[in-house]
mmCIF file of C-alpha atoms in Angstrom:
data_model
loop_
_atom_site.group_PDB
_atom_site.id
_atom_site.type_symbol
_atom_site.label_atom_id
_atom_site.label_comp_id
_atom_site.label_asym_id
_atom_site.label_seq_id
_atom_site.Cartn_x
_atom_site.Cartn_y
_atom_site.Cartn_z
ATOM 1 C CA UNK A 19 74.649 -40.272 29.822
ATOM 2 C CA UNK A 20 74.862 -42.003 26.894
ATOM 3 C CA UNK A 21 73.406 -45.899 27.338
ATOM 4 C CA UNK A 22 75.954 -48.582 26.305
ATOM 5 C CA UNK A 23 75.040 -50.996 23.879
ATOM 6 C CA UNK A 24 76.502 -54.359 22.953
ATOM 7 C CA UNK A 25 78.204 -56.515 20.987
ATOM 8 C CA UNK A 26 79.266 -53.380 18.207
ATOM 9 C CA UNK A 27 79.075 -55.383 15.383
ATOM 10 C CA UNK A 28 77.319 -58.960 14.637
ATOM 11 C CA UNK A 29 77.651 -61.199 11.635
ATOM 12 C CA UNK A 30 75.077 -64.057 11.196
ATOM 13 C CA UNK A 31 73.950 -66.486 7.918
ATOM 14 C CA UNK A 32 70.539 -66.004 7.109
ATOM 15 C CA UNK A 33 68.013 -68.123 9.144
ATOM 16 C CA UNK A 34 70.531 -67.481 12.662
ATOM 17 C CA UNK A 35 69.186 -65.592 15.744
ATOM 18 C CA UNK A 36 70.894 -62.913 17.301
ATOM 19 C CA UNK A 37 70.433 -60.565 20.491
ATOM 20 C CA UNK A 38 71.237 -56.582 21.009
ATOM 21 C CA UNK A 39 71.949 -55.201 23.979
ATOM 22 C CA UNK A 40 71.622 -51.756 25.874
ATOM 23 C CA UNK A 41 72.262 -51.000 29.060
ATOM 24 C CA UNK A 42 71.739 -47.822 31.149
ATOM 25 C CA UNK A 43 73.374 -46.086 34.408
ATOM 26 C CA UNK A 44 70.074 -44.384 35.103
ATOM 27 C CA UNK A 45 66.633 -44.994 36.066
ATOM 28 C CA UNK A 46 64.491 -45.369 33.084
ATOM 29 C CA UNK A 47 61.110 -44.043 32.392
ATOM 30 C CA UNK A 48 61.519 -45.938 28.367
ATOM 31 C CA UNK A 49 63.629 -47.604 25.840
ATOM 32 C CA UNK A 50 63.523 -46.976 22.288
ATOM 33 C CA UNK A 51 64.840 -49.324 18.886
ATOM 34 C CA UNK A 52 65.169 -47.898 15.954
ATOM 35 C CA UNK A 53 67.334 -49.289 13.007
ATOM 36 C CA UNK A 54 69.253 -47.627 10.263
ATOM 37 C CA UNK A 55 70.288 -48.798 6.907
ATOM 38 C CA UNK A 56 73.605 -46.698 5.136
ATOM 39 C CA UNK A 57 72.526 -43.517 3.952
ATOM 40 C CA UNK A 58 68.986 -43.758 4.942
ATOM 41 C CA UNK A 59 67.172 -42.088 7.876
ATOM 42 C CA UNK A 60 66.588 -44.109 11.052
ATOM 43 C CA UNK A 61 63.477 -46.364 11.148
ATOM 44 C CA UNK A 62 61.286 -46.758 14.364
ATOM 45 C CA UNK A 63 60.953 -50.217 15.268
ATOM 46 C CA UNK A 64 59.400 -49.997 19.021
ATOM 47 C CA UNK A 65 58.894 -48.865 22.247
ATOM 48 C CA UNK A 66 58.934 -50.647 25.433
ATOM 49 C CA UNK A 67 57.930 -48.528 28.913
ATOM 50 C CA UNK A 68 58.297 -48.412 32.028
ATOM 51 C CA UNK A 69 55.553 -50.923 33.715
ATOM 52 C CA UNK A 70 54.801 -52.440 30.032
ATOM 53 C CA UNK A 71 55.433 -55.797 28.839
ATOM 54 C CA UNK A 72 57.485 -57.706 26.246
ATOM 55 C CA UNK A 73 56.825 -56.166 22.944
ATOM 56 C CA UNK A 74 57.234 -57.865 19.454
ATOM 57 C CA UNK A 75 56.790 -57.147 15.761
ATOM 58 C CA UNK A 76 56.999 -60.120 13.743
ATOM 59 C CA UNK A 77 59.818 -62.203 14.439
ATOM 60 C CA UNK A 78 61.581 -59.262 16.072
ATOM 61 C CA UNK A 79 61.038 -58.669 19.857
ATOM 62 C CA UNK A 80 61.815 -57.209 23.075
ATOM 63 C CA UNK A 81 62.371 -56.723 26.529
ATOM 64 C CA UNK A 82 62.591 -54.235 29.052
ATOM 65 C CA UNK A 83 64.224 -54.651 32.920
ATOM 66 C CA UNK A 84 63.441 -51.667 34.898
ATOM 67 C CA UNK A 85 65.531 -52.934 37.873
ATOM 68 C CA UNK A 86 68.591 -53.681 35.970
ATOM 69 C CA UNK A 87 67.536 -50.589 33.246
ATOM 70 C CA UNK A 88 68.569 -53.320 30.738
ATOM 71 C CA UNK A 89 66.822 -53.890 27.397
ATOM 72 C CA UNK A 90 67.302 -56.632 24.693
ATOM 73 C CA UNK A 91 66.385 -56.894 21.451
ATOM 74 C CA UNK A 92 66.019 -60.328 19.768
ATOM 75 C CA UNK A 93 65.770 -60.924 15.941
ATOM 76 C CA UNK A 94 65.034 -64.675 15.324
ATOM 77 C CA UNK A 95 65.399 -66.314 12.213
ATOM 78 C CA UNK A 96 67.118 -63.526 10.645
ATOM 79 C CA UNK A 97 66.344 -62.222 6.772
ATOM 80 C CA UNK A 98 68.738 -60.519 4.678
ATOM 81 C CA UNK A 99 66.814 -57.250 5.102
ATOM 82 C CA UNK A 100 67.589 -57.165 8.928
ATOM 83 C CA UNK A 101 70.965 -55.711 7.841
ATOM 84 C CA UNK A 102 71.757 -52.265 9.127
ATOM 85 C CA UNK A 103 73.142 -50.717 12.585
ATOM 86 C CA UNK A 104 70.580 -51.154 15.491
ATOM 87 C CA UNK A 105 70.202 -48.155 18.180
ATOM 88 C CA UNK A 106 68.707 -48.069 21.546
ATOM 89 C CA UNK A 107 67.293 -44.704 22.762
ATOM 90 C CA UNK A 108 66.301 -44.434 26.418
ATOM 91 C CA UNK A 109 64.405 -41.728 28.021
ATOM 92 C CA UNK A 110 64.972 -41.083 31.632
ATOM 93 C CA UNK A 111 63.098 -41.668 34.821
ATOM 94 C CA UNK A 112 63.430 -38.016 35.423
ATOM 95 C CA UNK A 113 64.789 -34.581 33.908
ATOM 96 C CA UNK A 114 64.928 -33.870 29.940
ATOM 97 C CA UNK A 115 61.723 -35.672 28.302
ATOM 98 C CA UNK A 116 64.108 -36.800 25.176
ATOM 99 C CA UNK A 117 65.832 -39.679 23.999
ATOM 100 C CA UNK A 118 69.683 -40.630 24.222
ATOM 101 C CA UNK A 119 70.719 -42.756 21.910
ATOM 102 C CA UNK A 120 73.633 -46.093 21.853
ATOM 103 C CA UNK A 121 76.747 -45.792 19.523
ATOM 104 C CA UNK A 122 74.528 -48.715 17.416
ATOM 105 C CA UNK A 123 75.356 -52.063 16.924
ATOM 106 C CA UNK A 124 76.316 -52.756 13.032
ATOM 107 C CA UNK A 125 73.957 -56.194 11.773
ATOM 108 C CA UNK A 126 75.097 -58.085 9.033
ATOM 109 C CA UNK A 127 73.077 -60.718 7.457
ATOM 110 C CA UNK A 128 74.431 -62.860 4.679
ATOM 111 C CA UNK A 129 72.834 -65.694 2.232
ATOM 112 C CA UNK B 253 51.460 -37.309 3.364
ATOM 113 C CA UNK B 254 55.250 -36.508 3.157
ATOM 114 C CA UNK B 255 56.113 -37.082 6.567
ATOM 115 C CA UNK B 256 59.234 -35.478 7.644
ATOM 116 C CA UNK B 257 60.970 -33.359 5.235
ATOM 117 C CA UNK B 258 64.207 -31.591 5.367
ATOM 118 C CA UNK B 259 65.955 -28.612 3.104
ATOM 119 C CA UNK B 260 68.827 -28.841 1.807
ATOM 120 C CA UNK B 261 69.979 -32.855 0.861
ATOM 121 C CA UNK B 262 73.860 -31.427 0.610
ATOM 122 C CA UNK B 263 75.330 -28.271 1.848
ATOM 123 C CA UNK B 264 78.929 -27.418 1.671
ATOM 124 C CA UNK B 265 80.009 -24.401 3.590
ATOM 125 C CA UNK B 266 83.102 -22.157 4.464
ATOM 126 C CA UNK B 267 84.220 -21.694 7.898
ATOM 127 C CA UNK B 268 82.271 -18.862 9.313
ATOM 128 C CA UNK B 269 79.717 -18.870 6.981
ATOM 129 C CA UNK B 270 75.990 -19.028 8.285
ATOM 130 C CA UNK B 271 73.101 -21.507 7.296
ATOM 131 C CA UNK B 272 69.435 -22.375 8.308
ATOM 132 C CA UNK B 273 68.365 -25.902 7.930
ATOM 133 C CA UNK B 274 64.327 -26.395 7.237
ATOM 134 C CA UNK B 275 62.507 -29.293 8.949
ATOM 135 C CA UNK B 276 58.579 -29.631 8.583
ATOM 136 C CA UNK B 277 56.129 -32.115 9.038
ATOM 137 C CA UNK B 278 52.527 -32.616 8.262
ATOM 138 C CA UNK B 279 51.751 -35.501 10.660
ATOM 139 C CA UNK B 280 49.959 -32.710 13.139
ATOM 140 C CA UNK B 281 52.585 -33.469 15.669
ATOM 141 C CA UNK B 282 53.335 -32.107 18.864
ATOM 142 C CA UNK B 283 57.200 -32.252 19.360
ATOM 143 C CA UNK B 284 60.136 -31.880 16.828
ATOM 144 C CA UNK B 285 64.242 -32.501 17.464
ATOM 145 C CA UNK B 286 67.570 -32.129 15.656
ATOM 146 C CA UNK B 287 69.950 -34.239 15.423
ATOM 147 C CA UNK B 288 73.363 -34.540 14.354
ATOM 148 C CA UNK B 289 75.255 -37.902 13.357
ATOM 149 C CA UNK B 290 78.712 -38.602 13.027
ATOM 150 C CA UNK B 291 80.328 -41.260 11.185
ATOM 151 C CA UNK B 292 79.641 -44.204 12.504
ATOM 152 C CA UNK B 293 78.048 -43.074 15.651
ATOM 153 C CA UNK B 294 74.750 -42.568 17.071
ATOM 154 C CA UNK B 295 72.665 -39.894 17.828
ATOM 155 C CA UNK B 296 72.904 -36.443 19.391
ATOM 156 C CA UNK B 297 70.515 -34.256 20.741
ATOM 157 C CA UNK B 298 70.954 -30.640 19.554
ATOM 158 C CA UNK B 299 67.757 -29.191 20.641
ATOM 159 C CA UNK B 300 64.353 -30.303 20.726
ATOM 160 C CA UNK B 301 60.418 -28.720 21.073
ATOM 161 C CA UNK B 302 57.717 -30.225 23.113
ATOM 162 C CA UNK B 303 55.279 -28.215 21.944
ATOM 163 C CA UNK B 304 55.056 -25.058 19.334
ATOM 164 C CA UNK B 305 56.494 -21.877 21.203
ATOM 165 C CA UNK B 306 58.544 -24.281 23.204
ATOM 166 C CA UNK B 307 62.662 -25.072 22.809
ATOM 167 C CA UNK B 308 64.987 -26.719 25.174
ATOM 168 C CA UNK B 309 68.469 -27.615 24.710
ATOM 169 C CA UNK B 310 70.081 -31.045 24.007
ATOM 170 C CA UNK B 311 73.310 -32.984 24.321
ATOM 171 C CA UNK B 312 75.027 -30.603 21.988
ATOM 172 C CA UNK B 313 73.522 -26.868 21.449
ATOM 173 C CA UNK B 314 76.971 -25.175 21.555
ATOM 174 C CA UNK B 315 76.654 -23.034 17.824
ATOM 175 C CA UNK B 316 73.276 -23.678 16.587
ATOM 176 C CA UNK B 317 69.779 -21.768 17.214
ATOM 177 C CA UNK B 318 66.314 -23.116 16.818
ATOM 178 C CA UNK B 319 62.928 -21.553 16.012
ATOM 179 C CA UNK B 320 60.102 -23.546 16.228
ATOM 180 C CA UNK B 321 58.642 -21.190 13.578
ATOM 181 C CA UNK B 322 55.009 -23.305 13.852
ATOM 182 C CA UNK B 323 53.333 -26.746 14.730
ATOM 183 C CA UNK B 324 54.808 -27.854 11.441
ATOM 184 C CA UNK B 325 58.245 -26.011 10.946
ATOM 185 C CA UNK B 326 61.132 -26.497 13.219
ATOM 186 C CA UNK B 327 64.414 -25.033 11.789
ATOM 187 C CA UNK B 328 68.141 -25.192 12.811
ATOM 188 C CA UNK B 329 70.433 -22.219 12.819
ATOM 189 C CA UNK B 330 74.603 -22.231 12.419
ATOM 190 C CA UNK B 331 75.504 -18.321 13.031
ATOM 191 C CA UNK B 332 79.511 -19.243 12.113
ATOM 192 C CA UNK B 333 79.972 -22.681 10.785
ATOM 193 C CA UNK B 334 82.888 -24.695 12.223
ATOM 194 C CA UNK B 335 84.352 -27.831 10.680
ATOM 195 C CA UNK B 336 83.636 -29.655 14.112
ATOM 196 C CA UNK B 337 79.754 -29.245 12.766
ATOM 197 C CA UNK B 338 80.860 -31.490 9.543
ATOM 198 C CA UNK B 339 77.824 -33.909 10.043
ATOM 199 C CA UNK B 340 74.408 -35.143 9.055
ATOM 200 C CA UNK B 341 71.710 -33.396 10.655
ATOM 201 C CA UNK B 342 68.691 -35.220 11.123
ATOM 202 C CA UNK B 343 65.253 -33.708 11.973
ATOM 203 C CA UNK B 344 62.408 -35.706 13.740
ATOM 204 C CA UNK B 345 59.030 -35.430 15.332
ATOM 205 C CA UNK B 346 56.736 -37.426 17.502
ATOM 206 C CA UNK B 347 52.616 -36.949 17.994
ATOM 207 C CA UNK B 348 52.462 -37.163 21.852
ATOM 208 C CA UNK B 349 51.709 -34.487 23.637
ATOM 209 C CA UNK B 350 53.921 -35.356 26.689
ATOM 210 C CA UNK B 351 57.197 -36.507 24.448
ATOM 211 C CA UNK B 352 57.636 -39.177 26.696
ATOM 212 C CA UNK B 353 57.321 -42.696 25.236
ATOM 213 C CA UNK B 354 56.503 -41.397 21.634
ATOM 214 C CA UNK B 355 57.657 -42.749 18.595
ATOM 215 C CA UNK B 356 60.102 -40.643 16.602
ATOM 216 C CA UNK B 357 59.363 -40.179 12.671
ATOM 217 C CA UNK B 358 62.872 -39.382 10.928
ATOM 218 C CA UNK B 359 63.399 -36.890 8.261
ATOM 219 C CA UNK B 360 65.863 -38.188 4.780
ATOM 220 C CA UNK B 361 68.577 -35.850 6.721
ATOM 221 C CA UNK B 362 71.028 -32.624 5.960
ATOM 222 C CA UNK B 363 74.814 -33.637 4.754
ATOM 223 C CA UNK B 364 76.676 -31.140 5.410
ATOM 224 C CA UNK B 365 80.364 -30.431 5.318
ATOM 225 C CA UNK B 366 82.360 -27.040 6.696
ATOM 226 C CA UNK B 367 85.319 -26.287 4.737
#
């Protein structure tokens, strides 16, 4: 089942914060993020697991909550290149090893 | 290194017609997927290979074939294109062995359109 991820779309001036959601109706083994810009390919951006901690790259992080199979992804201070749509892919507790990925969340930064 | 790379950019078929899309990689990896994107949506799972002489199905199989030809090539088969299959197709792979919890390296994608 596909995991639900919120708001759709977000607007912010560069310099604002912002936070993406994804949710999931099953038990979660990982969560990936990955982000796309418009005719490109998607981009890995990270992992967080089961059992692991808060990951972050820069001044874009991460977290994962197993009980709630809930994770968030925060971009602070936000650049112009942040732009593009956002997707979560989670990987279930148990059954197919592969990822399922959000509708994406569309991220637009302007000066 | 090339990374993922994926024949043909553009396609545009007939109804009916049949084509093979060609994904390979050179990053000695262990598991390869399709995917297919819609306008603005996410991701689906066609099929997928955990390891060479391995496919499983997806999300979506219904009119497309795989053959995991080697470690490196991993190619997508429409027997009778529809225009339901209208799409970008996007090959990936990851290096773990168990495909759990491995990052996914994208390919530049397939556009194609059925007519």
């Amino acid at each position: 089942q596909q995991p639900v991820q919120s708001p759709q779309a977000v607007i912010l001036r560069e310099g604002e914060d912002a936070v993406i959601n994804c949710s999931s109706s099953k038990a979660l083994y990982s969560v990936h993020w990955y982000r796309q810009k418009h005719g490109e390919a998607p981009v890995f951006l990270m992992i967080l697991l089961k059992g692991g901690e808060q990951k972050g790259h820069e001044k874009i992080s991460a977290s994962f909550n197993e009980k709630k199979q809930q994770s968030s992804l925060y971009l602070t201070a936000s650049q112009l290149s942040y732009s593009g749509t956002y997707f979560c892919g989670t990987e279930p507790g148990a059954g197919r090893r592969a990822l399922t990925f959000g509708s994406g969340t569309r991220l637009q930064v302007q000066p | 290194n090339a990374g993922v790379t994926q024949t043909p950019k553009f396609q545009v078929l007939k109804t009916g017609q049949s084509m093979t899309l060609q994904c390979a990689q050179d990053m000695n990896h262990n598991s390869m997927y399709w995917y297919r994107q819609d306008p603005g949506m996410g991701l689906r799972l066609i099929y997928y290979s955990a390891s060479e002489g391995t496919t499983d199905k997806g999300e979506v199989p219904n009119g497309y074939n795989v053959s995991r030809l080697n470690k490196r090539e991993f190619s997508l088969r429409l027997e009778s294109a529809a225009p339901s299959q209208t799409s970008v197709y996007f090959c990936a792979s990851s290096g773990k062995i168990d495909p759990r919890g491995g990052e996914q390296y994208f390919g530049p994608g397939t556009r194609l359109t059925v007519t």
